[in-house]
Amino acid sequence: MYKAFVRSLSDLQAMAAQVHTKARTPVYGKGQTVNRFPVPDDKVPWSVAFPEYKPTYFEDAKLKKASYADPDILNNKAAPALKFNGTDAGELNRVSHEGRYSLDPDGLPLNPRGRTGIRGRGCLGRWGPNHAADPIVTRWKRDPKTGAKVVDPASGRPVLQFVSILRGDVKEWAIPGGMVDCGEEVSATLKREFGEEALDSTMADAAGKAALAAKVEAAFNHGVDLYKGYVDDPRNTDNAWMETVAVNFHDEDGDGLAMFQLHAGDDAIGVCWKDISRDLKLYASHHQFVEKAVQLRGAHW
Ligand code: RP5
């Protein structure tokens, strides 16, 4: 009976995690004044009828000139066809980790997690999945005098720390992840983004860049995949959404990654080793990804 309850509770939690919430925040994006059409929880799935649904159409003006962005396929009928659920000739991956996604009657991809209250791409460059990679770099919190692992008195478990950046756009703490460039391997994105955002490699000269890249290369040898799929990101819309691959790089003995000099760079305005607990407030679905690292390492939560 008790077991059955626990199972059904975790099932409920898993189901609740599927219903995006940050992708339905009432006002869309940073500094924007675009209101999302309100979508109640039970009307999120496309399979549930919602005849009153009239989402605002929104595309950030900067997408018109952005080299990384797709063409406006809704208003420009002469635009080249995009290979949804496949890979474009330029090696742009439009396959979702969530499986095959549908297209609406205008040929726009439909968010696999349902309605968001905004139609169009919002401020995301790609129609459909926008692929990212998130390096979760961890170490044990240690007593500065003795070097012993710090154990939380309530849970009796050692406290894990991860490298967290403060995002310049929304001023929220986050994993130092970023977009996978066209044709780039996820493993390369993980190293590049960590180097740029947590070590500030963008400001180094050529020799400094190469030295930092070599350091990260050596330290990022043994990653453990924690998650692949949809991210509940506040930039998501009905037709464009974030997906990621989150990988844990752990320094068990505290003498490798743990010793890196952190410097915020690129889009980050702060960086630190953050103690992990369930009370952390993090950007998008990052709380959920960090929890997976805790489970893997048997740490305090
Ligand atoms: C999140 O946005 C991903 O999990 C990743 O951390 C991040 C990538 O976007 P940018 O940081 O490049 O804006 O959805």
PDB file of C-alpha atoms and ligand atoms in Angstrom:
ATOM      1  CA  MET A   1       0.000   0.000   0.000  1.00  0.00           C
ATOM      2  CA  TYR A   2       2.724   2.433   1.105  1.00  0.00           C
ATOM      3  CA  LYS A   3       4.892   1.381  -1.848  1.00  0.00           C
ATOM      4  CA  ALA A   4       1.971   1.911  -4.210  1.00  0.00           C
ATOM      5  CA  PHE A   5       1.471   5.413  -2.776  1.00  0.00           C
ATOM      6  CA  VAL A   6       5.152   6.257  -3.206  1.00  0.00           C
ATOM      7  CA  ARG A   7       5.037   5.019  -6.775  1.00  0.00           C
ATOM      8  CA  SER A   8       1.930   7.002  -7.599  1.00  0.00           C
ATOM      9  CA  LEU A   9       3.374  10.122  -5.925  1.00  0.00           C
ATOM     10  CA  SER A  10       6.562   9.898  -7.976  1.00  0.00           C
ATOM     11  CA  ASP A  11       4.437   9.261 -11.065  1.00  0.00           C
ATOM     12  CA  LEU A  12       2.504  12.434 -10.272  1.00  0.00           C
ATOM     13  CA  GLN A  13       5.743  14.375  -9.793  1.00  0.00           C
ATOM     14  CA  ALA A  14       7.070  13.060 -13.101  1.00  0.00           C
ATOM     15  CA  MET A  15       3.817  14.076 -14.792  1.00  0.00           C
ATOM     16  CA  ALA A  16       3.911  17.524 -13.176  1.00  0.00           C
ATOM     17  CA  ALA A  17       7.485  17.986 -14.435  1.00  0.00           C
ATOM     18  CA  GLN A  18       6.176  17.392 -17.951  1.00  0.00           C
ATOM     19  CA  VAL A  19       3.821  20.392 -17.774  1.00  0.00           C
ATOM     20  CA  HIS A  20       5.939  23.410 -18.593  1.00  0.00           C
ATOM     21  CA  THR A  21       5.434  26.432 -16.347  1.00  0.00           C
ATOM     22  CA  LYS A  22       8.311  28.819 -17.108  1.00  0.00           C
ATOM     23  CA  ALA A  23       7.277  28.588 -20.771  1.00  0.00           C
ATOM     24  CA  ARG A  24       3.914  30.072 -19.695  1.00  0.00           C
ATOM     25  CA  THR A  25       5.057  33.067 -17.614  1.00  0.00           C
ATOM     26  CA  PRO A  26       2.448  35.816 -18.141  1.00  0.00           C
ATOM     27  CA  VAL A  27       4.857  38.319 -19.769  1.00  0.00           C
ATOM     28  CA  TYR A  28       7.250  37.022 -22.410  1.00  0.00           C
ATOM     29  CA  GLY A  29      10.998  37.624 -22.337  1.00  0.00           C
ATOM     30  CA  LYS A  30      13.395  40.116 -20.858  1.00  0.00           C
ATOM     31  CA  GLY A  31      12.420  43.766 -21.336  1.00  0.00           C
ATOM     32  CA  GLN A  32       9.496  42.711 -23.526  1.00  0.00           C
ATOM     33  CA  THR A  33       5.888  43.654 -23.007  1.00  0.00           C
ATOM     34  CA  VAL A  34       4.350  40.757 -24.863  1.00  0.00           C
ATOM     35  CA  ASN A  35       1.599  39.074 -22.908  1.00  0.00           C
ATOM     36  CA  ARG A  36       1.206  35.350 -23.318  1.00  0.00           C
ATOM     37  CA  PHE A  37      -2.321  34.087 -23.873  1.00  0.00           C
ATOM     38  CA  PRO A  38      -3.159  32.447 -20.507  1.00  0.00           C
ATOM     39  CA  VAL A  39      -3.081  28.639 -20.779  1.00  0.00           C
ATOM     40  CA  PRO A  40      -4.429  26.693 -17.770  1.00  0.00           C
ATOM     41  CA  ASP A  41      -2.600  23.459 -16.880  1.00  0.00           C
ATOM     42  CA  ASP A  42      -5.328  21.224 -18.287  1.00  0.00           C
ATOM     43  CA  LYS A  43      -5.277  23.060 -21.649  1.00  0.00           C
ATOM     44  CA  VAL A  44      -1.519  22.730 -22.199  1.00  0.00           C
ATOM     45  CA  PRO A  45      -1.633  19.510 -24.295  1.00  0.00           C
ATOM     46  CA  TRP A  46      -2.481  20.072 -27.972  1.00  0.00           C
ATOM     47  CA  SER A  47      -4.742  17.012 -27.721  1.00  0.00           C
ATOM     48  CA  VAL A  48      -7.138  18.936 -25.433  1.00  0.00           C
ATOM     49  CA  ALA A  49      -9.556  21.187 -27.343  1.00  0.00           C
ATOM     50  CA  PHE A  50      -9.193  24.909 -26.568  1.00  0.00           C
ATOM     51  CA  PRO A  51     -11.285  26.793 -29.168  1.00  0.00           C
ATOM     52  CA  GLU A  52     -10.777  30.177 -27.441  1.00  0.00           C
ATOM     53  CA  TYR A  53      -6.983  29.892 -27.770  1.00  0.00           C
ATOM     54  CA  LYS A  54      -5.682  32.995 -29.643  1.00  0.00           C
ATOM     55  CA  PRO A  55      -1.941  33.231 -28.882  1.00  0.00           C
ATOM     56  CA  THR A  56      -0.099  36.472 -29.636  1.00  0.00           C
ATOM     57  CA  TYR A  57       2.272  36.204 -32.610  1.00  0.00           C
ATOM     58  CA  PHE A  58       5.714  37.471 -31.632  1.00  0.00           C
ATOM     59  CA  GLU A  59       9.148  37.542 -33.239  1.00  0.00           C
ATOM     60  CA  ASP A  60      11.977  39.619 -31.831  1.00  0.00           C
ATOM     61  CA  ALA A  61      12.995  42.243 -34.429  1.00  0.00           C
ATOM     62  CA  LYS A  62      16.682  41.311 -33.976  1.00  0.00           C
ATOM     63  CA  LEU A  63      16.057  37.919 -35.645  1.00  0.00           C
ATOM     64  CA  LYS A  64      15.727  39.624 -39.064  1.00  0.00           C
ATOM     65  CA  LYS A  65      19.444  40.458 -39.067  1.00  0.00           C
ATOM     66  CA  ALA A  66      20.822  37.626 -36.907  1.00  0.00           C
ATOM     67  CA  SER A  67      23.154  35.304 -38.844  1.00  0.00           C
ATOM     68  CA  TYR A  68      22.254  32.356 -36.573  1.00  0.00           C
ATOM     69  CA  ALA A  69      18.501  32.714 -37.169  1.00  0.00           C
ATOM     70  CA  ASP A  70      16.227  30.874 -39.606  1.00  0.00           C
ATOM     71  CA  PRO A  71      14.253  32.848 -42.190  1.00  0.00           C
ATOM     72  CA  ASP A  72      10.709  33.982 -41.386  1.00  0.00           C
ATOM     73  CA  ILE A  73       9.010  31.006 -43.063  1.00  0.00           C
ATOM     74  CA  LEU A  74       5.533  32.185 -42.140  1.00  0.00           C
ATOM     75  CA  ASN A  75       5.643  35.568 -43.884  1.00  0.00           C
ATOM     76  CA  ASN A  76       8.264  34.858 -46.538  1.00  0.00           C
ATOM     77  CA  LYS A  77       6.886  32.141 -48.783  1.00  0.00           C
ATOM     78  CA  ALA A  78      10.036  32.294 -50.958  1.00  0.00           C
ATOM     79  CA  ALA A  79      12.197  31.170 -48.015  1.00  0.00           C
ATOM     80  CA  PRO A  80      13.918  27.798 -48.537  1.00  0.00           C
ATOM     81  CA  ALA A  81      12.114  24.826 -46.938  1.00  0.00           C
ATOM     82  CA  LEU A  82      13.576  23.773 -43.587  1.00  0.00           C
ATOM     83  CA  LYS A  83      14.104  20.075 -42.905  1.00  0.00           C
ATOM     84  CA  PHE A  84      11.990  19.620 -39.786  1.00  0.00           C
ATOM     85  CA  ASN A  85      12.548  16.342 -37.884  1.00  0.00           C
ATOM     86  CA  GLY A  86      15.757  15.976 -39.899  1.00  0.00           C
ATOM     87  CA  THR A  87      19.127  17.587 -40.502  1.00  0.00           C
ATOM     88  CA  ASP A  88      19.557  20.468 -42.956  1.00  0.00           C
ATOM     89  CA  ALA A  89      22.243  20.351 -45.613  1.00  0.00           C
ATOM     90  CA  GLY A  90      24.271  22.836 -43.521  1.00  0.00           C
ATOM     91  CA  GLU A  91      24.282  20.143 -40.752  1.00  0.00           C
ATOM     92  CA  LEU A  92      21.756  21.974 -38.643  1.00  0.00           C
ATOM     93  CA  ASN A  93      20.096  19.420 -36.373  1.00  0.00           C
ATOM     94  CA  ARG A  94      16.300  19.870 -36.312  1.00  0.00           C
ATOM     95  CA  VAL A  95      15.636  16.466 -34.695  1.00  0.00           C
ATOM     96  CA  SER A  96      14.025  16.601 -31.248  1.00  0.00           C
ATOM     97  CA  HIS A  97      15.227  14.507 -28.302  1.00  0.00           C
ATOM     98  CA  GLU A  98      11.511  14.159 -27.504  1.00  0.00           C
ATOM     99  CA  GLY A  99      10.676  12.235 -30.691  1.00  0.00           C
ATOM    100  CA  ARG A 100       8.897  13.337 -33.860  1.00  0.00           C
ATOM    101  CA  TYR A 101       7.100  16.673 -33.556  1.00  0.00           C
ATOM    102  CA  SER A 102       4.065  17.743 -35.570  1.00  0.00           C
ATOM    103  CA  LEU A 103       3.629  20.751 -37.823  1.00  0.00           C
ATOM    104  CA  ASP A 104       0.616  23.061 -37.707  1.00  0.00           C
ATOM    105  CA  PRO A 105      -1.467  23.814 -40.849  1.00  0.00           C
ATOM    106  CA  ASP A 106       0.976  26.673 -41.722  1.00  0.00           C
ATOM    107  CA  GLY A 107       3.917  24.251 -41.588  1.00  0.00           C
ATOM    108  CA  LEU A 108       5.238  25.583 -38.265  1.00  0.00           C
ATOM    109  CA  PRO A 109       6.644  23.021 -35.767  1.00  0.00           C
ATOM    110  CA  LEU A 110       4.496  22.443 -32.682  1.00  0.00           C
ATOM    111  CA  ASN A 111       6.051  22.509 -29.221  1.00  0.00           C
ATOM    112  CA  PRO A 112       6.089  18.860 -28.025  1.00  0.00           C
ATOM    113  CA  ARG A 113       5.104  19.903 -24.482  1.00  0.00           C
ATOM    114  CA  GLY A 114       2.070  21.861 -25.634  1.00  0.00           C
ATOM    115  CA  ARG A 115       0.741  25.409 -25.661  1.00  0.00           C
ATOM    116  CA  THR A 116       2.750  28.377 -24.379  1.00  0.00           C
ATOM    117  CA  GLY A 117       0.513  31.365 -25.185  1.00  0.00           C
ATOM    118  CA  ILE A 118       2.922  32.766 -27.842  1.00  0.00           C
ATOM    119  CA  ARG A 119       3.000  31.915 -31.546  1.00  0.00           C
ATOM    120  CA  GLY A 120       6.089  32.520 -33.705  1.00  0.00           C
ATOM    121  CA  ARG A 121       9.704  32.168 -32.608  1.00  0.00           C
ATOM    122  CA  GLY A 122       9.759  34.812 -29.868  1.00  0.00           C
ATOM    123  CA  CYS A 123      13.448  35.532 -29.400  1.00  0.00           C
ATOM    124  CA  LEU A 124      14.736  32.064 -30.336  1.00  0.00           C
ATOM    125  CA  GLY A 125      16.603  31.801 -33.620  1.00  0.00           C
ATOM    126  CA  ARG A 126      15.366  28.426 -34.829  1.00  0.00           C
ATOM    127  CA  TRP A 127      11.922  27.148 -35.623  1.00  0.00           C
ATOM    128  CA  GLY A 128      11.395  23.907 -33.681  1.00  0.00           C
ATOM    129  CA  PRO A 129      14.141  22.629 -31.362  1.00  0.00           C
ATOM    130  CA  ASN A 130      16.958  25.028 -30.429  1.00  0.00           C
ATOM    131  CA  HIS A 131      19.712  22.698 -29.210  1.00  0.00           C
ATOM    132  CA  ALA A 132      21.883  23.534 -26.209  1.00  0.00           C
ATOM    133  CA  ALA A 133      24.383  21.720 -23.975  1.00  0.00           C
ATOM    134  CA  ASP A 134      24.782  22.109 -20.191  1.00  0.00           C
ATOM    135  CA  PRO A 135      28.013  21.118 -18.350  1.00  0.00           C
ATOM    136  CA  ILE A 136      27.276  20.416 -14.665  1.00  0.00           C
ATOM    137  CA  VAL A 137      30.725  20.680 -13.095  1.00  0.00           C
ATOM    138  CA  THR A 138      30.735  19.395  -9.504  1.00  0.00           C
ATOM    139  CA  ARG A 139      33.039  18.932  -6.507  1.00  0.00           C
ATOM    140  CA  TRP A 140      32.508  18.153  -2.822  1.00  0.00           C
ATOM    141  CA  LYS A 141      32.295  21.059  -0.396  1.00  0.00           C
ATOM    142  CA  ARG A 142      35.333  20.743   1.894  1.00  0.00           C
ATOM    143  CA  ASP A 143      36.360  22.215   5.219  1.00  0.00           C
ATOM    144  CA  PRO A 144      39.016  24.830   4.310  1.00  0.00           C
ATOM    145  CA  LYS A 145      41.189  23.821   7.302  1.00  0.00           C
ATOM    146  CA  THR A 146      40.994  20.027   7.293  1.00  0.00           C
ATOM    147  CA  GLY A 147      39.986  19.331   3.673  1.00  0.00           C
ATOM    148  CA  ALA A 148      37.287  16.932   4.934  1.00  0.00           C
ATOM    149  CA  LYS A 149      33.955  16.735   3.107  1.00  0.00           C
ATOM    150  CA  VAL A 150      31.280  18.923   4.685  1.00  0.00           C
ATOM    151  CA  VAL A 151      28.254  16.851   5.707  1.00  0.00           C
ATOM    152  CA  ASP A 152      24.805  18.388   6.087  1.00  0.00           C
ATOM    153  CA  PRO A 153      23.656  17.766   9.688  1.00  0.00           C
ATOM    154  CA  ALA A 154      20.008  17.161   8.704  1.00  0.00           C
ATOM    155  CA  SER A 155      20.446  14.714   5.824  1.00  0.00           C
ATOM    156  CA  GLY A 156      23.793  13.259   6.937  1.00  0.00           C
ATOM    157  CA  ARG A 157      24.961  13.478   3.339  1.00  0.00           C
ATOM    158  CA  PRO A 158      27.977  15.340   1.913  1.00  0.00           C
ATOM    159  CA  VAL A 159      27.283  18.680   0.260  1.00  0.00           C
ATOM    160  CA  LEU A 160      27.938  18.869  -3.483  1.00  0.00           C
ATOM    161  CA  GLN A 161      28.873  22.157  -5.182  1.00  0.00           C
ATOM    162  CA  PHE A 162      28.521  23.076  -8.849  1.00  0.00           C
ATOM    163  CA  VAL A 163      29.871  25.856 -11.043  1.00  0.00           C
ATOM    164  CA  SER A 164      27.046  28.317 -11.489  1.00  0.00           C
ATOM    165  CA  ILE A 165      26.916  31.484 -13.553  1.00  0.00           C
ATOM    166  CA  LEU A 166      24.713  34.541 -13.135  1.00  0.00           C
ATOM    167  CA  ARG A 167      23.007  35.128 -16.487  1.00  0.00           C
ATOM    168  CA  GLY A 168      23.334  38.722 -17.652  1.00  0.00           C
ATOM    169  CA  ASP A 169      19.967  38.702 -19.449  1.00  0.00           C
ATOM    170  CA  VAL A 170      17.591  37.645 -16.652  1.00  0.00           C
ATOM    171  CA  LYS A 171      19.922  37.900 -13.622  1.00  0.00           C
ATOM    172  CA  GLU A 172      19.210  34.306 -12.576  1.00  0.00           C
ATOM    173  CA  TRP A 173      21.782  31.686 -11.507  1.00  0.00           C
ATOM    174  CA  ALA A 174      22.237  28.925 -14.051  1.00  0.00           C
ATOM    175  CA  ILE A 175      24.431  26.128 -15.385  1.00  0.00           C
ATOM    176  CA  PRO A 176      27.016  27.633 -17.799  1.00  0.00           C
ATOM    177  CA  GLY A 177      25.368  26.113 -20.872  1.00  0.00           C
ATOM    178  CA  GLY A 178      24.878  27.435 -24.370  1.00  0.00           C
ATOM    179  CA  MET A 179      23.663  26.791 -27.879  1.00  0.00           C
ATOM    180  CA  VAL A 180      25.141  24.049 -30.049  1.00  0.00           C
ATOM    181  CA  ASP A 181      26.564  25.745 -33.143  1.00  0.00           C
ATOM    182  CA  CYS A 182      25.590  24.457 -36.583  1.00  0.00           C
ATOM    183  CA  GLY A 183      27.559  21.232 -37.247  1.00  0.00           C
ATOM    184  CA  GLU A 184      29.152  21.268 -33.778  1.00  0.00           C
ATOM    185  CA  GLU A 185      29.424  18.108 -31.601  1.00  0.00           C
ATOM    186  CA  VAL A 186      27.693  18.438 -28.220  1.00  0.00           C
ATOM    187  CA  SER A 187      30.960  17.433 -26.507  1.00  0.00           C
ATOM    188  CA  ALA A 188      32.640  20.470 -28.106  1.00  0.00           C
ATOM    189  CA  THR A 189      29.796  22.805 -27.058  1.00  0.00           C
ATOM    190  CA  LEU A 190      30.113  21.662 -23.428  1.00  0.00           C
ATOM    191  CA  LYS A 191      33.809  22.573 -23.327  1.00  0.00           C
ATOM    192  CA  ARG A 192      33.459  25.789 -25.320  1.00  0.00           C
ATOM    193  CA  GLU A 193      30.597  27.156 -23.223  1.00  0.00           C
ATOM    194  CA  PHE A 194      32.300  26.296 -19.933  1.00  0.00           C
ATOM    195  CA  GLY A 195      35.471  27.994 -21.162  1.00  0.00           C
ATOM    196  CA  GLU A 196      33.646  31.118 -22.327  1.00  0.00           C
ATOM    197  CA  GLU A 197      31.211  31.619 -19.453  1.00  0.00           C
ATOM    198  CA  ALA A 198      33.020  30.228 -16.400  1.00  0.00           C
ATOM    199  CA  LEU A 199      36.693  30.816 -17.324  1.00  0.00           C
ATOM    200  CA  ASP A 200      36.260  33.878 -19.552  1.00  0.00           C
ATOM    201  CA  SER A 201      38.322  32.422 -22.391  1.00  0.00           C
ATOM    202  CA  THR A 202      36.845  34.999 -24.799  1.00  0.00           C
ATOM    203  CA  MET A 203      39.048  37.714 -23.256  1.00  0.00           C
ATOM    204  CA  ALA A 204      42.299  35.724 -23.474  1.00  0.00           C
ATOM    205  CA  ASP A 205      44.851  36.126 -26.274  1.00  0.00           C
ATOM    206  CA  ALA A 206      45.413  33.218 -28.686  1.00  0.00           C
ATOM    207  CA  ALA A 207      47.958  31.479 -26.426  1.00  0.00           C
ATOM    208  CA  GLY A 208      45.755  31.955 -23.345  1.00  0.00           C
ATOM    209  CA  LYS A 209      42.732  30.602 -25.204  1.00  0.00           C
ATOM    210  CA  ALA A 210      44.669  27.511 -26.272  1.00  0.00           C
ATOM    211  CA  ALA A 211      45.964  26.926 -22.714  1.00  0.00           C
ATOM    212  CA  LEU A 212      42.454  27.175 -21.239  1.00  0.00           C
ATOM    213  CA  ALA A 213      41.014  24.935 -23.973  1.00  0.00           C
ATOM    214  CA  ALA A 214      43.689  22.285 -23.248  1.00  0.00           C
ATOM    215  CA  LYS A 215      42.897  22.411 -19.514  1.00  0.00           C
ATOM    216  CA  VAL A 216      39.165  21.968 -20.108  1.00  0.00           C
ATOM    217  CA  GLU A 217      39.812  19.263 -22.707  1.00  0.00           C
ATOM    218  CA  ALA A 218      41.773  17.207 -20.172  1.00  0.00           C
ATOM    219  CA  ALA A 219      39.295  17.773 -17.341  1.00  0.00           C
ATOM    220  CA  PHE A 220      36.173  17.035 -19.416  1.00  0.00           C
ATOM    221  CA  ASN A 221      37.226  13.486 -20.254  1.00  0.00           C
ATOM    222  CA  HIS A 222      34.791  11.541 -18.117  1.00  0.00           C
ATOM    223  CA  GLY A 223      31.332  13.065 -18.306  1.00  0.00           C
ATOM    224  CA  VAL A 224      28.150  11.263 -17.280  1.00  0.00           C
ATOM    225  CA  ASP A 225      25.013  12.051 -19.289  1.00  0.00           C
ATOM    226  CA  LEU A 226      22.247  13.152 -16.922  1.00  0.00           C
ATOM    227  CA  TYR A 227      19.493  14.391 -19.218  1.00  0.00           C
ATOM    228  CA  LYS A 228      18.545  14.807 -22.874  1.00  0.00           C
ATOM    229  CA  GLY A 229      15.359  16.586 -23.855  1.00  0.00           C
ATOM    230  CA  TYR A 230      13.057  19.572 -23.517  1.00  0.00           C
ATOM    231  CA  VAL A 231      13.983  22.549 -21.317  1.00  0.00           C
ATOM    232  CA  ASP A 232      11.222  24.553 -19.645  1.00  0.00           C
ATOM    233  CA  ASP A 233      12.821  27.830 -20.779  1.00  0.00           C
ATOM    234  CA  PRO A 234      11.039  31.202 -20.524  1.00  0.00           C
ATOM    235  CA  ARG A 235      11.910  31.881 -24.194  1.00  0.00           C
ATOM    236  CA  ASN A 236       9.894  28.906 -25.477  1.00  0.00           C
ATOM    237  CA  THR A 237       6.917  29.445 -27.748  1.00  0.00           C
ATOM    238  CA  ASP A 238       4.378  27.260 -29.528  1.00  0.00           C
ATOM    239  CA  ASN A 239       6.768  26.960 -32.492  1.00  0.00           C
ATOM    240  CA  ALA A 240      10.292  27.219 -31.024  1.00  0.00           C
ATOM    241  CA  TRP A 241      11.725  25.665 -27.878  1.00  0.00           C
ATOM    242  CA  MET A 242      14.947  24.835 -26.054  1.00  0.00           C
ATOM    243  CA  GLU A 243      16.322  21.300 -25.720  1.00  0.00           C
ATOM    244  CA  THR A 244      19.546  20.261 -24.056  1.00  0.00           C
ATOM    245  CA  VAL A 245      22.017  17.537 -23.202  1.00  0.00           C
ATOM    246  CA  ALA A 246      23.150  17.929 -19.567  1.00  0.00           C
ATOM    247  CA  VAL A 247      26.407  16.185 -18.631  1.00  0.00           C
ATOM    248  CA  ASN A 248      28.050  15.890 -15.214  1.00  0.00           C
ATOM    249  CA  PHE A 249      31.829  16.384 -14.884  1.00  0.00           C
ATOM    250  CA  HIS A 250      32.787  15.552 -11.303  1.00  0.00           C
ATOM    251  CA  ASP A 251      36.051  16.142  -9.441  1.00  0.00           C
ATOM    252  CA  GLU A 252      35.951  13.490  -6.686  1.00  0.00           C
ATOM    253  CA  ASP A 253      39.292  14.338  -5.048  1.00  0.00           C
ATOM    254  CA  GLY A 254      39.138  18.127  -5.385  1.00  0.00           C
ATOM    255  CA  ASP A 255      42.471  18.441  -7.183  1.00  0.00           C
ATOM    256  CA  GLY A 256      41.366  18.925 -10.818  1.00  0.00           C
ATOM    257  CA  LEU A 257      38.335  20.909 -11.948  1.00  0.00           C
ATOM    258  CA  ALA A 258      37.871  22.014  -8.327  1.00  0.00           C
ATOM    259  CA  MET A 259      41.053  24.112  -8.563  1.00  0.00           C
ATOM    260  CA  PHE A 260      40.075  26.078 -11.716  1.00  0.00           C
ATOM    261  CA  GLN A 261      40.193  29.866 -11.382  1.00  0.00           C
ATOM    262  CA  LEU A 262      36.661  30.976 -12.240  1.00  0.00           C
ATOM    263  CA  HIS A 263      36.049  34.218 -14.167  1.00  0.00           C
ATOM    264  CA  ALA A 264      32.647  35.200 -15.545  1.00  0.00           C
ATOM    265  CA  GLY A 265      32.726  35.810 -19.288  1.00  0.00           C
ATOM    266  CA  ASP A 266      30.572  36.149 -22.401  1.00  0.00           C
ATOM    267  CA  ASP A 267      26.875  36.399 -21.314  1.00  0.00           C
ATOM    268  CA  ALA A 268      27.672  35.670 -17.640  1.00  0.00           C
ATOM    269  CA  ILE A 269      28.046  38.490 -15.114  1.00  0.00           C
ATOM    270  CA  GLY A 270      28.966  36.304 -12.140  1.00  0.00           C
ATOM    271  CA  VAL A 271      30.372  32.845 -11.458  1.00  0.00           C
ATOM    272  CA  CYS A 272      30.900  30.783  -8.296  1.00  0.00           C
ATOM    273  CA  TRP A 273      30.879  27.308  -6.768  1.00  0.00           C
ATOM    274  CA  LYS A 274      27.342  27.033  -5.393  1.00  0.00           C
ATOM    275  CA  ASP A 275      26.281  24.681  -2.586  1.00  0.00           C
ATOM    276  CA  ILE A 276      23.572  22.372  -3.897  1.00  0.00           C
ATOM    277  CA  SER A 277      20.306  21.867  -2.031  1.00  0.00           C
ATOM    278  CA  ARG A 278      16.633  21.631  -2.959  1.00  0.00           C
ATOM    279  CA  ASP A 279      16.213  25.343  -2.025  1.00  0.00           C
ATOM    280  CA  LEU A 280      18.279  26.577  -4.981  1.00  0.00           C
ATOM    281  CA  LYS A 281      16.448  28.872  -7.395  1.00  0.00           C
ATOM    282  CA  LEU A 282      17.847  28.335 -10.873  1.00  0.00           C
ATOM    283  CA  TYR A 283      17.102  29.358 -14.460  1.00  0.00           C
ATOM    284  CA  ALA A 284      14.736  27.271 -16.647  1.00  0.00           C
ATOM    285  CA  SER A 285      14.835  23.518 -15.749  1.00  0.00           C
ATOM    286  CA  HIS A 286      18.330  23.694 -14.238  1.00  0.00           C
ATOM    287  CA  HIS A 287      17.059  22.777 -10.743  1.00  0.00           C
ATOM    288  CA  GLN A 288      15.853  19.447 -12.173  1.00  0.00           C
ATOM    289  CA  PHE A 289      19.213  18.802 -13.914  1.00  0.00           C
ATOM    290  CA  VAL A 290      21.237  19.588 -10.779  1.00  0.00           C
ATOM    291  CA  GLU A 291      19.013  17.226  -8.766  1.00  0.00           C
ATOM    292  CA  LYS A 292      20.016  14.432 -11.140  1.00  0.00           C
ATOM    293  CA  ALA A 293      23.693  15.104 -10.329  1.00  0.00           C
ATOM    294  CA  VAL A 294      22.815  14.898  -6.612  1.00  0.00           C
ATOM    295  CA  GLN A 295      21.127  11.515  -7.112  1.00  0.00           C
ATOM    296  CA  LEU A 296      24.087  10.207  -9.100  1.00  0.00           C
ATOM    297  CA  ARG A 297      26.632  11.278  -6.452  1.00  0.00           C
ATOM    298  CA  GLY A 298      24.549  10.449  -3.349  1.00  0.00           C
ATOM    299  CA  ALA A 299      24.804  14.031  -2.098  1.00  0.00           C
ATOM    300  CA  HIS A 300      22.730  16.203   0.233  1.00  0.00           C
ATOM    301  CA  TRP A 301      19.570  17.661  -1.351  1.00  0.00           C
TER     302      TRP A 301
HETATM  303  C1  RP5 B   1      18.737  26.812 -21.448  1.00  0.00           C
HETATM  304  O1  RP5 B   1      19.318  27.895 -22.125  1.00  0.00           O
HETATM  305  C2  RP5 B   1      19.691  25.665 -21.637  1.00  0.00           C
HETATM  306  O2  RP5 B   1      19.543  24.726 -20.603  1.00  0.00           O
HETATM  307  C3  RP5 B   1      21.040  26.354 -21.643  1.00  0.00           C
HETATM  308  O3  RP5 B   1      21.560  26.450 -20.349  1.00  0.00           O
HETATM  309  C4  RP5 B   1      20.743  27.768 -22.145  1.00  0.00           C
HETATM  310  C5  RP5 B   1      21.257  28.041 -23.544  1.00  0.00           C
HETATM  311  O4  RP5 B   1      20.897  29.330 -23.968  1.00  0.00           O
HETATM  312  P1  RP5 B   1      21.898  30.568 -23.904  1.00  0.00           P
HETATM  313  O5  RP5 B   1      22.593  30.511 -22.555  1.00  0.00           O
HETATM  314  O6  RP5 B   1      22.887  30.363 -24.993  1.00  0.00           O
HETATM  315  O7  RP5 B   1      21.064  31.777 -24.055  1.00  0.00           O
HETATM  316  O8  RP5 B   1      17.486  26.535 -21.970  1.00  0.00           O
END
